[in-house]
PDB file of C-alpha atoms in Angstrom:
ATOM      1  CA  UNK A   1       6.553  -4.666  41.682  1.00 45.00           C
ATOM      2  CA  UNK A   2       3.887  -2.898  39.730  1.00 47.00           C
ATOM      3  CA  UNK A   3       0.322  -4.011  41.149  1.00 47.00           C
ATOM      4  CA  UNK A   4      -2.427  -2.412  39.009  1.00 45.00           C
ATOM      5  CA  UNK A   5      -5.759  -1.929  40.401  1.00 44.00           C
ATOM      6  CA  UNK A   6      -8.710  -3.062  38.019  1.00 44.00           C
ATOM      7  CA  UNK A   7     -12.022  -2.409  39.440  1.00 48.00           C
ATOM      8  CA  UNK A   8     -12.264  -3.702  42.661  1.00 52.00           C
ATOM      9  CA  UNK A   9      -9.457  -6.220  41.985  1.00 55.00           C
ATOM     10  CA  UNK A  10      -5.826  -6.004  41.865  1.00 54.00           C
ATOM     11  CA  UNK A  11      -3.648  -7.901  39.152  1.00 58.00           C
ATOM     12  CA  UNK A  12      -0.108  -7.734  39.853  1.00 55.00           C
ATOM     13  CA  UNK A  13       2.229  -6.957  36.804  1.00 59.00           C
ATOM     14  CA  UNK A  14       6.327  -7.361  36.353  1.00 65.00           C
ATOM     15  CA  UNK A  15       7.118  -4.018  35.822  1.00 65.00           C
ATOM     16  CA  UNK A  16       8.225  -3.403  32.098  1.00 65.00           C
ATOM     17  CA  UNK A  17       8.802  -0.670  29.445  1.00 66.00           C
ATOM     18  CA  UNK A  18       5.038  -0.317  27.397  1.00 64.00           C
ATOM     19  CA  UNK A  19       3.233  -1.965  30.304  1.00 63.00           C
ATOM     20  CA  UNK A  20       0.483   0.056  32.049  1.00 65.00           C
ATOM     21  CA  UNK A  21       0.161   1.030  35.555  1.00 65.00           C
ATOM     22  CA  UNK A  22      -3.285   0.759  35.797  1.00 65.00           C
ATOM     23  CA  UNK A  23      -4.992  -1.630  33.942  1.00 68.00           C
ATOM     24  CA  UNK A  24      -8.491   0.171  32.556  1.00 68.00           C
ATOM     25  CA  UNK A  25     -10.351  -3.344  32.556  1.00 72.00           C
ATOM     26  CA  UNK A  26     -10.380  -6.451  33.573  1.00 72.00           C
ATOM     27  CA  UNK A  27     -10.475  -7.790  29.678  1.00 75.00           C
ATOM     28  CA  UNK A  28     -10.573  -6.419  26.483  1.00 73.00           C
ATOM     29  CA  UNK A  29     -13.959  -4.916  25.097  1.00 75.00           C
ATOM     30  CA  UNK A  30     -16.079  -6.758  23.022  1.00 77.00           C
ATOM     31  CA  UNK A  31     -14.950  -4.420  19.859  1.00 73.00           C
ATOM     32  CA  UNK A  32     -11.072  -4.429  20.702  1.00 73.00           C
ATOM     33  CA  UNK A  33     -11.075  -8.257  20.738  1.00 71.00           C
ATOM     34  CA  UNK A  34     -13.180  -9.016  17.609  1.00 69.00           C
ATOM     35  CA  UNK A  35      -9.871  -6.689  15.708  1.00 68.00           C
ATOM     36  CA  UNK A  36      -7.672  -8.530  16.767  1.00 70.00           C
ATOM     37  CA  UNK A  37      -9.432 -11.977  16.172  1.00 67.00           C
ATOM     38  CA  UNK A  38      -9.636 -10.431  12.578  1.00 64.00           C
ATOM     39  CA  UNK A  39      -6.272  -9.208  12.610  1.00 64.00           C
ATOM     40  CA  UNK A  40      -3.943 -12.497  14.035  1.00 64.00           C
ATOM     41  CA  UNK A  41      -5.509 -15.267  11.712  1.00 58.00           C
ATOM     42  CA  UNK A  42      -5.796 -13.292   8.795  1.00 54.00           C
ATOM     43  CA  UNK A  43      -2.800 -11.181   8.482  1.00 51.00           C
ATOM     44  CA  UNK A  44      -0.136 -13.589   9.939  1.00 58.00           C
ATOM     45  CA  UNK A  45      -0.204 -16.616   7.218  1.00 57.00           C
ATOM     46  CA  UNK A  46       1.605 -19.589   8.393  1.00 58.00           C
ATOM     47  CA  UNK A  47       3.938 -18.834   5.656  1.00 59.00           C
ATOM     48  CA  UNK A  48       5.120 -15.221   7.604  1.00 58.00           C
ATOM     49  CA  UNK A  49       4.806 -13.445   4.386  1.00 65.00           C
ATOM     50  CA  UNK A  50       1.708 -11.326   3.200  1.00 70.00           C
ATOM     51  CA  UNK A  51       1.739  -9.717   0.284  1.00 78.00           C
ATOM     52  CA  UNK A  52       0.600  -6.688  -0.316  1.00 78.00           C
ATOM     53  CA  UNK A  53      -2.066  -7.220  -2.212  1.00 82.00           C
ATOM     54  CA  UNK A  54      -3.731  -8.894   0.736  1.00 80.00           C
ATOM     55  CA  UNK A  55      -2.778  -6.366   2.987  1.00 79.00           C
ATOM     56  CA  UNK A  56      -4.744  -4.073   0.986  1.00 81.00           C
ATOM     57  CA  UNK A  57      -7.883  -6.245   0.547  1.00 82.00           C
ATOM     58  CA  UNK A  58      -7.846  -6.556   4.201  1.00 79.00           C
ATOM     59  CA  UNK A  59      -7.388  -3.045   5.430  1.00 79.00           C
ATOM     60  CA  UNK A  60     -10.673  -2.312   2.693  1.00 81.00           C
ATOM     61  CA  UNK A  61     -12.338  -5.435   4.649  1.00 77.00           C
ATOM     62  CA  UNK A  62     -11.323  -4.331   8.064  1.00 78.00           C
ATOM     63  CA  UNK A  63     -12.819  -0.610   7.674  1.00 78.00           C
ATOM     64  CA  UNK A  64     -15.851  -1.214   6.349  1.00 76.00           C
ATOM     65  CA  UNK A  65     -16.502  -3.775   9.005  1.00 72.00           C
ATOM     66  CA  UNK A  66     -15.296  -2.195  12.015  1.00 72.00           C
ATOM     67  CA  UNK A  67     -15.561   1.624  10.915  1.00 72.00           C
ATOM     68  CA  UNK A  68     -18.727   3.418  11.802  1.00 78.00           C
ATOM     69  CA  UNK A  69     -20.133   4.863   9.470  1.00 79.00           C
ATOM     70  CA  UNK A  70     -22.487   8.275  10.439  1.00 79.00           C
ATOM     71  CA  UNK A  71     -25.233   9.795   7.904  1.00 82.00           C
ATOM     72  CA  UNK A  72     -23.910  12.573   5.909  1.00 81.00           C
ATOM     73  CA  UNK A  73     -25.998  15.026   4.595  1.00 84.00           C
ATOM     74  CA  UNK A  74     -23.605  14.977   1.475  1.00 88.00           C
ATOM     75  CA  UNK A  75     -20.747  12.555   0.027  1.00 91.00           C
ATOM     76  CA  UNK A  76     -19.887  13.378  -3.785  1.00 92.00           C
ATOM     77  CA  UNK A  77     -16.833  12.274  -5.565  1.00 94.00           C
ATOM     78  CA  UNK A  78     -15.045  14.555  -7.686  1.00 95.00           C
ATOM     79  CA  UNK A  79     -11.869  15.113 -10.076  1.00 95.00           C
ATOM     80  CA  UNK A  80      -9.425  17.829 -10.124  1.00 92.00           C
ATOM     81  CA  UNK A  81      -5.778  18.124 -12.074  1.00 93.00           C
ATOM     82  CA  UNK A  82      -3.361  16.595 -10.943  1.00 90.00           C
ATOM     83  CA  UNK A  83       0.977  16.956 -11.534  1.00 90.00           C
ATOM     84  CA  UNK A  84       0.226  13.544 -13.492  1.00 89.00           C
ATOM     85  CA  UNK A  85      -3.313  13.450 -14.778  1.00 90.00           C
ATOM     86  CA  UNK A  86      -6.888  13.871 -12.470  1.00 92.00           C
ATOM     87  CA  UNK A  87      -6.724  13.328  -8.635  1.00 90.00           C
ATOM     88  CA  UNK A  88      -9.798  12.000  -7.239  1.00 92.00           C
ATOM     89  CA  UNK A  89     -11.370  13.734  -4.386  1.00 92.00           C
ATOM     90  CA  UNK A  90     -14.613  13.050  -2.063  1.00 94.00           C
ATOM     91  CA  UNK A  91     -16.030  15.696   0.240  1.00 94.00           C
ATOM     92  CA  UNK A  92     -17.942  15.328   2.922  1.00 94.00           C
ATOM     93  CA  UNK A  93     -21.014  17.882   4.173  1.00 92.00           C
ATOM     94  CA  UNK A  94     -22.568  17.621   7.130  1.00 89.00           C
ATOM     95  CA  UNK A  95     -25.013  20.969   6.298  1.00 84.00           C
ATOM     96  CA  UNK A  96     -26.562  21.922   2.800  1.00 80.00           C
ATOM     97  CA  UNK A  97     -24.960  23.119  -0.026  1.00 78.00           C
ATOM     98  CA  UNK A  98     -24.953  27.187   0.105  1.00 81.00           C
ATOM     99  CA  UNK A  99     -23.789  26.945   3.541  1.00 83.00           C
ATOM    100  CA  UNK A 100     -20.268  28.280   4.064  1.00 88.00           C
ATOM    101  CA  UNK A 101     -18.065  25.701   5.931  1.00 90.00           C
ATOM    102  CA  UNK A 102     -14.387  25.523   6.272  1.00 92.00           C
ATOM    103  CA  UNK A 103     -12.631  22.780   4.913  1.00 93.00           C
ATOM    104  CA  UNK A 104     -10.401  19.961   6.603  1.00 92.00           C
ATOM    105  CA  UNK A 105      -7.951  18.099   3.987  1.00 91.00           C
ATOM    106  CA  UNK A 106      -7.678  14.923   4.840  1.00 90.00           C
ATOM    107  CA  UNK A 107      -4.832  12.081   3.505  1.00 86.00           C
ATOM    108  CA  UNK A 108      -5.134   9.145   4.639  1.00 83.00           C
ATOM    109  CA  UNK A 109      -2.438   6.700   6.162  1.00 75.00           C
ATOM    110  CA  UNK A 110      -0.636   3.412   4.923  1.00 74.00           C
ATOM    111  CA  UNK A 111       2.838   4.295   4.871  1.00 76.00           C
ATOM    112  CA  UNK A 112       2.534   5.510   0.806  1.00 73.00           C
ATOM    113  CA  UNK A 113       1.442   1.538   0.385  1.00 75.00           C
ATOM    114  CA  UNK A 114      -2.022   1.171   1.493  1.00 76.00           C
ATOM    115  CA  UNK A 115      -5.567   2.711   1.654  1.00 79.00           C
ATOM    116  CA  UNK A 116      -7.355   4.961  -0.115  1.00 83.00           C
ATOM    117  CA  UNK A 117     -11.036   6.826  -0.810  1.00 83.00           C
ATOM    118  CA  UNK A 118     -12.848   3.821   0.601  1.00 86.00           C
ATOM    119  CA  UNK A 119     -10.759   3.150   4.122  1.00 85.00           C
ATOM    120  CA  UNK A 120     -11.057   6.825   5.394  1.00 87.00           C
ATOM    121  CA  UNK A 121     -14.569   7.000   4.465  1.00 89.00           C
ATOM    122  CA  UNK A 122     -15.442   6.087   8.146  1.00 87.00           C
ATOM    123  CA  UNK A 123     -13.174   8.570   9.957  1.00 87.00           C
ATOM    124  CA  UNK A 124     -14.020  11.366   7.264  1.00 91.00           C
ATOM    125  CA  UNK A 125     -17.506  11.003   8.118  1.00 91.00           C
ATOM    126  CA  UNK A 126     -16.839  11.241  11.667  1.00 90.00           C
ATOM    127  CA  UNK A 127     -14.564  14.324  11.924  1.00 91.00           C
ATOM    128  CA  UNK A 128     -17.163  15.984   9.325  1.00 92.00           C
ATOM    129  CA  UNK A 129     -20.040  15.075  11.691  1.00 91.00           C
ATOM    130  CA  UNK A 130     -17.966  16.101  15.186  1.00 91.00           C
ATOM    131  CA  UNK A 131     -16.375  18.858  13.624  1.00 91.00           C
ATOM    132  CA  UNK A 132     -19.315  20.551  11.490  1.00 90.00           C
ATOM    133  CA  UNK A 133     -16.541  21.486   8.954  1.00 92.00           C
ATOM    134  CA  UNK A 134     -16.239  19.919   5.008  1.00 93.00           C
ATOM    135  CA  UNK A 135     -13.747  17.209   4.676  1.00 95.00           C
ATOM    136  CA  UNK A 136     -11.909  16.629   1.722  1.00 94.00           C
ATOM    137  CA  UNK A 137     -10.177  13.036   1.129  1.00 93.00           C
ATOM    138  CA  UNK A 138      -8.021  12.418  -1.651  1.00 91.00           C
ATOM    139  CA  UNK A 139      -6.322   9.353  -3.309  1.00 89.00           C
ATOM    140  CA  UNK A 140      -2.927   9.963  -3.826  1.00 85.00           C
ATOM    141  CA  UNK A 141      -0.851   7.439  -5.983  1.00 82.00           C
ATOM    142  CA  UNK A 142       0.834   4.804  -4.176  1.00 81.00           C
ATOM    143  CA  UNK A 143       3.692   2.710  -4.299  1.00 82.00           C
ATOM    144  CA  UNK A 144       5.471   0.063  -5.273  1.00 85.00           C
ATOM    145  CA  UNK A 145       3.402   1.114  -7.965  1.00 85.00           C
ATOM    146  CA  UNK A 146       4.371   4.621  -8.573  1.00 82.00           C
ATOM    147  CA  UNK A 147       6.948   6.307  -6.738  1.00 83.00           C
ATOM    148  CA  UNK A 148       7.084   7.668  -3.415  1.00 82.00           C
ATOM    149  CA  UNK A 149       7.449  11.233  -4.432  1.00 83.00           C
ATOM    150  CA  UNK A 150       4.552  10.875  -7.184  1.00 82.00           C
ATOM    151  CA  UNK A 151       2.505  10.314  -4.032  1.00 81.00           C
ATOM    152  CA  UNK A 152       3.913  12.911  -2.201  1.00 82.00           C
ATOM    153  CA  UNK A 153       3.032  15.379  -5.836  1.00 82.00           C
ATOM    154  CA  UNK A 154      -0.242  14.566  -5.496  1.00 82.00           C
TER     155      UNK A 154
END
């Protein structure tokens, strides 16, 4: 049997595939439990089903409440052509305009179904500000809305 230390404690655990050796703490941090307060109640109606609608108001809720959001020297939005009409874009400068900077293109996640301009803004200002480089985000069309590959075109 598995017996993880924990501080100065030790917490025996069945050994299992996905379990940890070690545990880290002794309980979840403060941050780590208030997601997945958020997360249980709100995402798992009684009914089992969530549509997706309210997945995507929740992942818009869920970032701009839990994702930290640095100063940026610049954020503009933009609009360039797109294989089915404008894309938008927003970039991301941590140093003046003038200055040089390489670029990091940035999609965001969701599986083609969710997310968008608004739930990467946190983690595009944070690789702009650890990185020192531009970061462009775009929204790309998603589906069941449009298809898969008109995302992928964008």
């Amino acid at each position: 049997m598995n017996t993880p230390v924990v501080a100065d404690a030790v917490v025996p655990l069945k050994p299992a595939p996905g379990l940890p050796k070690v545990l880290r703490a002794p309980a979840l941090d403060p941050e780590s439990a208030s997601v997945l307060g958020v997360l249980n109640p709100v995402m798992r109606p009684p009914d089992g089903e969530v549509s997706l609608r309210r997945q995507r108001r929740m992942l818009r809720y869920l970032s701009v409440l839990l994702g930290r959001t640095p100063d940026m020297l610049r954020v503009s939005d933009h609009r360039i052509p797109g294989p089915a009409g404008e894309i938008e874009i927003r970039v991301y400068r941590p140093s003046p305009p003038g200055v040089d900077l390489p670029a990091f293109l940035w999609f965001h996640g969701g599986a083609f179904l969710l997310g968008g301009l608004e739930t990467a803004d946190s983690i595009c200002r944070n690789i702009a500000q650890a990185s020192g480089t531009a970061v462009v985000a775009a929204r790309y069309r998603l589906c069941p809305e449009h298809t898969l590959y008109d995302g992928r075109a964008d």
